[in-house]
Coordinates of C-alpha atoms and ligand atoms in Angstrom, one line a residue:
M1 CA 123.5 100.0 96.8
N2 CA 124.9 100.9 93.3
Q3 CA 123.7 102.3 89.9
T4 CA 123.7 98.4 88.4
L5 CA 121.8 97.3 91.3
I6 CA 119.1 99.8 90.8
Q7 CA 119.0 98.9 87.2
E8 CA 118.4 95.3 88.1
I9 CA 115.6 96.3 90.5
L10 CA 114.0 98.0 87.7
E11 CA 113.9 94.9 85.7
V12 CA 112.5 93.1 89.0
V13 CA 109.4 95.6 89.0
E14 CA 108.9 95.4 84.8
Q15 CA 108.9 91.6 85.0
A16 CA 106.4 91.7 88.0
A17 CA 104.2 94.3 86.0
I18 CA 104.2 92.1 82.8
A19 CA 103.4 88.9 84.7
S20 CA 100.3 90.4 86.5
A21 CA 99.0 92.4 83.4
K22 CA 98.7 89.2 81.5
L23 CA 95.9 88.7 84.0
T24 CA 94.4 92.2 83.8
G25 CA 90.4 92.1 83.8
L26 CA 90.1 88.6 84.4
G27 CA 88.7 88.8 87.7
Q28 CA 91.5 86.9 89.1
K29 CA 93.3 88.5 91.9
D30 CA 95.2 86.0 93.7
E31 CA 96.3 84.6 90.5
A32 CA 97.6 87.9 89.4
D33 CA 99.2 88.2 92.9
A34 CA 100.8 85.2 92.7
A35 CA 102.1 85.5 88.8
A36 CA 103.8 89.1 89.9
V37 CA 105.6 87.5 92.9
E38 CA 106.9 84.4 90.8
A39 CA 108.3 86.9 88.4
M40 CA 109.9 89.1 91.0
R41 CA 111.7 86.3 92.7
L42 CA 112.9 85.0 89.6
R43 CA 114.8 88.2 88.5
M44 CA 115.8 88.7 92.1
G45 CA 117.4 85.4 92.0
K46 CA 119.7 86.7 89.4
I47 CA 121.0 89.4 91.1
E48 CA 124.6 89.6 92.8
M49 CA 123.5 90.6 96.2
K50 CA 122.7 89.2 99.8
G51 CA 119.3 90.2 99.4
K52 CA 116.4 89.8 102.2
I53 CA 112.8 90.2 102.1
V54 CA 111.7 92.3 105.3
I55 CA 108.3 93.1 104.0
G56 CA 106.8 90.4 101.8
E57 CA 103.7 88.5 100.9
G58 CA 103.3 86.7 104.3
E59 CA 105.2 84.5 106.6
R60 CA 107.1 81.4 105.5
D61 CA 104.3 78.7 105.9
E62 CA 101.7 81.1 104.1
A63 CA 103.5 82.3 101.1
P64 CA 106.0 80.0 99.5
M65 CA 107.4 82.9 97.6
L66 CA 109.0 85.9 98.8
Y67 CA 107.9 85.5 102.2
I68 CA 109.3 87.7 105.0
G69 CA 113.0 86.7 105.9
E70 CA 113.3 84.9 102.7
E71 CA 117.0 85.4 101.3
V72 CA 117.1 86.5 97.8
G73 CA 119.8 87.1 95.0
S74 CA 123.0 85.0 94.6
G75 CA 124.3 85.2 98.1
N76 CA 127.3 87.2 96.9
G77 CA 127.6 91.1 96.9
P78 CA 126.1 94.1 98.5
G79 CA 123.3 93.3 101.3
V80 CA 120.2 94.7 100.3
D81 CA 116.8 94.5 102.1
F82 CA 113.7 94.9 100.3
A83 CA 109.8 95.6 100.9
V84 CA 107.8 94.3 98.3
D85 CA 104.3 94.4 97.0
P86 CA 104.8 92.6 93.9
C87 CA 100.9 93.5 92.8
E88 CA 99.7 96.5 94.8
G89 CA 96.1 97.0 93.9
T90 CA 95.2 93.0 93.0
N91 CA 91.7 94.4 92.9
L92 CA 92.5 97.2 90.5
C93 CA 94.6 94.5 88.0
A94 CA 91.6 91.8 88.4
N95 CA 89.1 94.5 87.3
N96 CA 91.2 96.6 84.8
Q97 CA 91.2 99.6 86.9
R98 CA 93.8 102.4 87.0
G99 CA 96.3 102.5 89.4
S100 CA 97.8 99.0 89.9
M101 CA 101.5 98.5 89.9
A102 CA 104.4 96.5 90.8
V103 CA 106.4 98.0 93.8
L104 CA 109.1 97.5 96.0
A105 CA 111.4 99.6 98.1
A106 CA 115.2 98.6 98.5
S107 CA 118.1 99.8 101.2
D108 CA 121.2 98.6 102.7
T109 CA 121.2 95.9 105.2
G110 CA 118.4 97.2 108.1
G111 CA 117.6 100.4 106.3
L112 CA 113.7 99.4 106.1
F113 CA 111.1 99.2 108.9
N114 CA 109.9 95.8 109.7
A115 CA 106.4 96.6 109.6
P116 CA 104.0 94.0 110.7
D117 CA 101.2 93.1 108.7
F118 CA 99.2 95.7 110.5
Y119 CA 97.0 98.7 109.5
M120 CA 98.7 102.0 109.5
N121 CA 97.4 105.8 110.0
K122 CA 99.3 107.8 107.2
L123 CA 99.7 111.3 106.4
A124 CA 101.3 112.0 102.9
A125 CA 102.2 115.5 101.7
P126 CA 104.4 117.6 99.1
P127 CA 107.7 118.7 99.7
A128 CA 107.0 122.2 100.6
A129 CA 104.5 120.7 103.5
K130 CA 107.2 118.5 104.8
G131 CA 107.7 118.5 108.7
K132 CA 104.9 121.3 108.6
V133 CA 101.9 119.4 108.6
D134 CA 101.8 116.6 111.6
I135 CA 99.5 113.5 111.5
R136 CA 99.1 114.3 115.6
N137 CA 97.1 117.5 114.0
S138 CA 93.5 117.2 113.3
A139 CA 92.7 117.1 109.3
T140 CA 91.3 120.7 109.6
E141 CA 94.5 122.1 110.9
N142 CA 96.5 120.1 108.8
L143 CA 94.5 121.5 105.8
K144 CA 95.1 125.1 107.0
I145 CA 99.0 124.6 107.3
L146 CA 99.0 122.6 103.6
S147 CA 96.9 125.5 102.3
D148 CA 99.7 127.9 103.6
C149 CA 102.7 125.8 102.5
L150 CA 101.4 125.5 98.9
G151 CA 99.9 128.8 98.2
L152 CA 96.7 127.3 97.5
S153 CA 92.9 128.1 99.2
I154 CA 91.5 124.9 101.1
D155 CA 89.0 124.4 98.4
E156 CA 91.8 124.0 95.9
L157 CA 93.1 120.8 97.8
T158 CA 92.4 117.5 96.8
V159 CA 92.7 115.1 99.7
V160 CA 92.9 111.2 98.6
V161 CA 91.3 109.0 101.4
M162 CA 90.4 105.2 101.1
D163 CA 87.0 104.9 100.6
R164 CA 86.4 102.9 103.6
T165 CA 83.5 103.1 106.3
R166 CA 86.2 103.5 109.1
H167 CA 86.8 107.0 107.1
K168 CA 83.2 108.5 107.3
D169 CA 84.0 111.1 110.0
L170 CA 87.5 112.0 108.3
I171 CA 85.8 112.6 104.9
K172 CA 83.1 115.0 106.4
E173 CA 85.8 116.8 108.5
I174 CA 87.9 117.3 105.3
R175 CA 84.8 118.2 103.3
G176 CA 83.4 120.5 105.8
C177 CA 86.9 122.4 105.4
G178 CA 85.9 123.0 101.9
A179 CA 88.5 120.7 100.3
K180 CA 87.8 118.2 97.9
V181 CA 87.8 114.6 98.7
Q182 CA 89.0 111.8 96.5
P183 CA 87.7 108.5 97.7
I184 CA 90.0 105.6 96.2
S185 CA 88.6 101.9 96.3
D186 CA 92.4 100.6 96.7
G187 CA 96.2 101.8 96.2
D188 CA 97.3 104.4 98.7
V189 CA 101.0 103.7 97.6
Q190 CA 100.1 105.8 94.4
A191 CA 98.6 108.4 95.9
A192 CA 101.3 108.8 98.5
I193 CA 103.6 109.2 95.7
A194 CA 101.5 111.6 93.9
C195 CA 101.7 113.7 96.5
G196 CA 105.3 113.8 96.1
F197 CA 105.2 115.6 92.5
A198 CA 103.4 119.1 92.0
G199 CA 100.9 118.9 88.9
T200 CA 99.5 115.2 89.9
G201 CA 96.1 117.0 91.4
T202 CA 96.8 115.0 94.7
H203 CA 97.7 117.3 97.4
C204 CA 97.5 114.9 100.5
L205 CA 96.9 111.6 101.7
M206 CA 95.1 110.9 105.0
G207 CA 93.7 107.8 106.8
I208 CA 94.4 104.3 107.3
G209 CA 95.7 101.6 104.8
A210 CA 98.0 98.8 105.3
A211 CA 101.6 99.1 107.1
P212 CA 103.7 97.2 104.4
E213 CA 102.3 99.8 101.8
G214 CA 103.6 102.4 104.2
V215 CA 106.9 101.5 104.2
I216 CA 107.2 101.4 100.6
S217 CA 105.5 104.9 100.3
A218 CA 107.7 106.3 103.1
A219 CA 111.1 104.9 101.1
A220 CA 109.5 106.7 97.8
M221 CA 108.6 109.9 99.8
R222 CA 112.0 110.1 101.7
A223 CA 113.9 109.9 98.4
L224 CA 111.5 112.7 96.9
G225 CA 111.5 115.0 99.8
G226 CA 108.0 114.7 100.6
H227 CA 106.4 114.5 103.7
F228 CA 105.1 111.2 105.2
Q229 CA 104.2 109.9 108.7
G230 CA 102.7 106.5 109.7
Q231 CA 101.4 105.1 112.9
L232 CA 100.6 101.7 113.4
V233 CA 96.8 100.9 114.1
Y234 CA 96.3 97.7 116.7
D235 CA 92.8 98.3 117.6
P236 CA 90.4 96.1 115.5
A237 CA 87.4 98.5 116.4
I238 CA 89.2 101.0 114.3
A239 CA 90.7 98.9 111.0
Q240 CA 90.0 95.2 110.8
T241 CA 90.0 92.7 107.8
S242 CA 87.9 89.9 107.5
E243 CA 90.8 87.5 107.6
W244 CA 91.6 88.7 111.0
A245 CA 88.3 88.7 112.5
D246 CA 89.7 86.7 115.7
Y247 CA 92.5 89.3 116.8
T248 CA 91.7 91.1 119.7
K249 CA 93.2 94.6 120.6
E250 CA 95.1 92.7 123.3
G251 CA 96.4 89.8 121.0
N252 CA 97.7 92.5 118.4
I253 CA 99.6 94.5 121.3
K254 CA 101.3 91.3 122.3
R255 CA 102.0 90.5 118.7
L256 CA 103.5 94.0 118.5
N257 CA 105.9 93.6 121.8
E258 CA 107.1 90.0 120.6
M259 CA 108.2 91.7 116.9
G260 CA 110.1 94.0 119.4
I261 CA 107.7 96.9 119.2
T262 CA 107.1 98.0 122.4
D263 CA 106.7 101.9 121.8
I264 CA 103.2 100.7 120.0
D265 CA 101.6 104.6 119.4
K266 CA 104.7 105.7 117.9
I267 CA 104.5 107.9 115.2
Y268 CA 107.1 107.2 112.7
E269 CA 108.4 109.8 110.3
A270 CA 109.6 108.8 106.4
N271 CA 113.2 108.6 107.4
E272 CA 112.6 106.1 110.3
L273 CA 110.3 104.0 108.2
A274 CA 113.2 104.0 105.3
S275 CA 116.3 104.7 107.5
G276 CA 118.7 103.2 105.7
E277 CA 122.0 105.3 103.9
N278 CA 120.4 105.0 100.6
V279 CA 116.6 104.2 99.6
V280 CA 115.2 103.4 96.5
F281 CA 111.7 103.1 95.2
A282 CA 110.9 101.2 91.9
G283 CA 107.6 100.6 90.6
S284 CA 106.2 99.6 87.1
G285 CA 102.6 100.2 86.2
I286 CA 100.4 97.0 85.5
T287 CA 97.4 98.8 84.4
D288 CA 97.6 102.8 83.4
G289 CA 97.9 104.7 86.5
L290 CA 98.4 108.4 87.6
L291 CA 102.4 108.2 87.7
F292 CA 102.9 106.1 84.6
D293 CA 101.4 104.0 82.1
G294 CA 100.5 100.1 82.7
V295 CA 102.0 97.3 80.4
K296 CA 101.1 97.4 76.6
F297 CA 101.3 94.1 75.1
E298 CA 101.9 94.5 70.9
R299 CA 102.6 92.1 68.2
D300 CA 106.5 92.4 68.3
C301 CA 107.1 94.0 71.5
V302 CA 105.9 94.4 75.2
R303 CA 106.1 97.9 76.6
T304 CA 106.6 98.8 80.1
S305 CA 106.3 102.3 82.0
S306 CA 108.3 102.5 85.3
L307 CA 109.7 104.9 87.8
V308 CA 112.7 104.6 90.2
I309 CA 113.4 107.3 92.9
S310 CA 116.6 106.9 94.4
T311 CA 118.7 108.9 97.2
L312 CA 121.9 107.5 95.4
D313 CA 121.8 110.0 93.0
S314 CA 118.5 112.3 94.0
T315 CA 116.5 111.2 90.8
A316 CA 113.2 110.4 89.9
R317 CA 113.6 108.4 86.7
F318 CA 110.5 107.7 84.4
T319 CA 111.3 105.4 82.0
N320 CA 109.8 103.5 79.3
T321 CA 111.2 100.0 78.0
V322 CA 110.6 98.1 75.1
H323 CA 110.9 94.7 75.7
I324 CA 111.3 93.3 72.2
K325 CA 110.1 89.6 71.2
D326 CA 112.2 87.1 69.3
G327 CA 112.0 87.5 65.2
A328 CA 110.3 91.0 65.8
K329 CA 109.8 92.5 62.7
S330 CA 108.2 96.0 63.3
I331 CA 108.7 97.9 66.6
S332 CA 106.8 101.7 66.6
L333 CA 108.4 104.3 68.3
Ligands
LIG1 C1 95.3 98.8 101.6 C2 96.2 99.8 100.9 C3 96.3 99.2 99.9 O1 94.6 97.4 100.2 O2 96.2 97.6 102.0 C4 94.0 98.1 100.9 O3 97.4 99.9 101.6 C5 93.6 97.0 101.8 O4 92.7 97.6 102.8 O5 97.0 99.9 98.9 P1 91.4 97.1 103.2 O6 91.6 95.7 104.2 O7 90.8 98.2 104.0 O8 90.5 96.6 102.1 C6 95.4 98.4 99.1 O9 94.2 99.4 98.7 C7 95.6 97.8 97.8 O10 96.8 96.5 98.1
LIG2 MG1 100.2 92.7 97.4
LIG3 MG1 99.0 96.1 98.2

């Protein structure tokens, strides 16, 4: 990893965000996803690197673009592994709701956990609580620890949880402690990263989302020094999408074993999910969000707002880019 590469990685997420943003609010989630994938792939292709997608948009046969195992870049230069979610929050984008973004994580070859497309139980918390809260604890215990670490009373804590029936008991427990629950329809990557920054109003993410998104969140949180843990969920009785209606617990365990994951209940720390010497997170807003704004289309330019978090120089860079159109006559500040 080097700074030139990181600059290009920023452009990758910017281009994906712009492509998706053209379809914001049109109710076309798959089209918005496909547009982001295509833009990401096109820009990645121009980078001098031996790049590889380790988490992408499906297996080779199902997704023609950015499939797991796809090689990206010129084929010369540094080896880079990518976990990509070109349109994280496709529903949010389709419905023009807050929090949709183009995201990826990058690391040296072998530096990202090749998470299968399973669910993952997640716990994210601010740097002050890193290694103090633990996903093995009950929510009640973690809220007490969080309260101590942050110097806030429990009723001053906000916990983001995905608004799903699988979290009914969890939400009840958190509210029972007096903490504030913020249910979200989608977008637990944004919520996880928001825990890494003070002042976002998000103190913790609890509950089950998708595993690929977990690895991207872990990369960002490792670079920020925040807390992130994840545990794969393979029991359909706990979490199951309609597309996987036929999958059984035994079948899922078999799939994990075939992927070389034998310790199926392992709890992964951020630095195991994103273990490379250097890791980089890059995200660019499609719609406005908590961390950055979405794409703004103007007569003479397009504006993007993004965030790059990198272990290389220990920075979280918030950038606004003005993409100037040919023949532009007037660009406001
Ligand atoms: C999860 C979450 C994502 O989609 O993947 C969710 O991690 C889908 O969950 O942030 P369900 O299958 O329970 O609907 C997102 O919210 C958006 O990609
Ligand atoms: Mg996606
Ligand atoms: Mg997603």
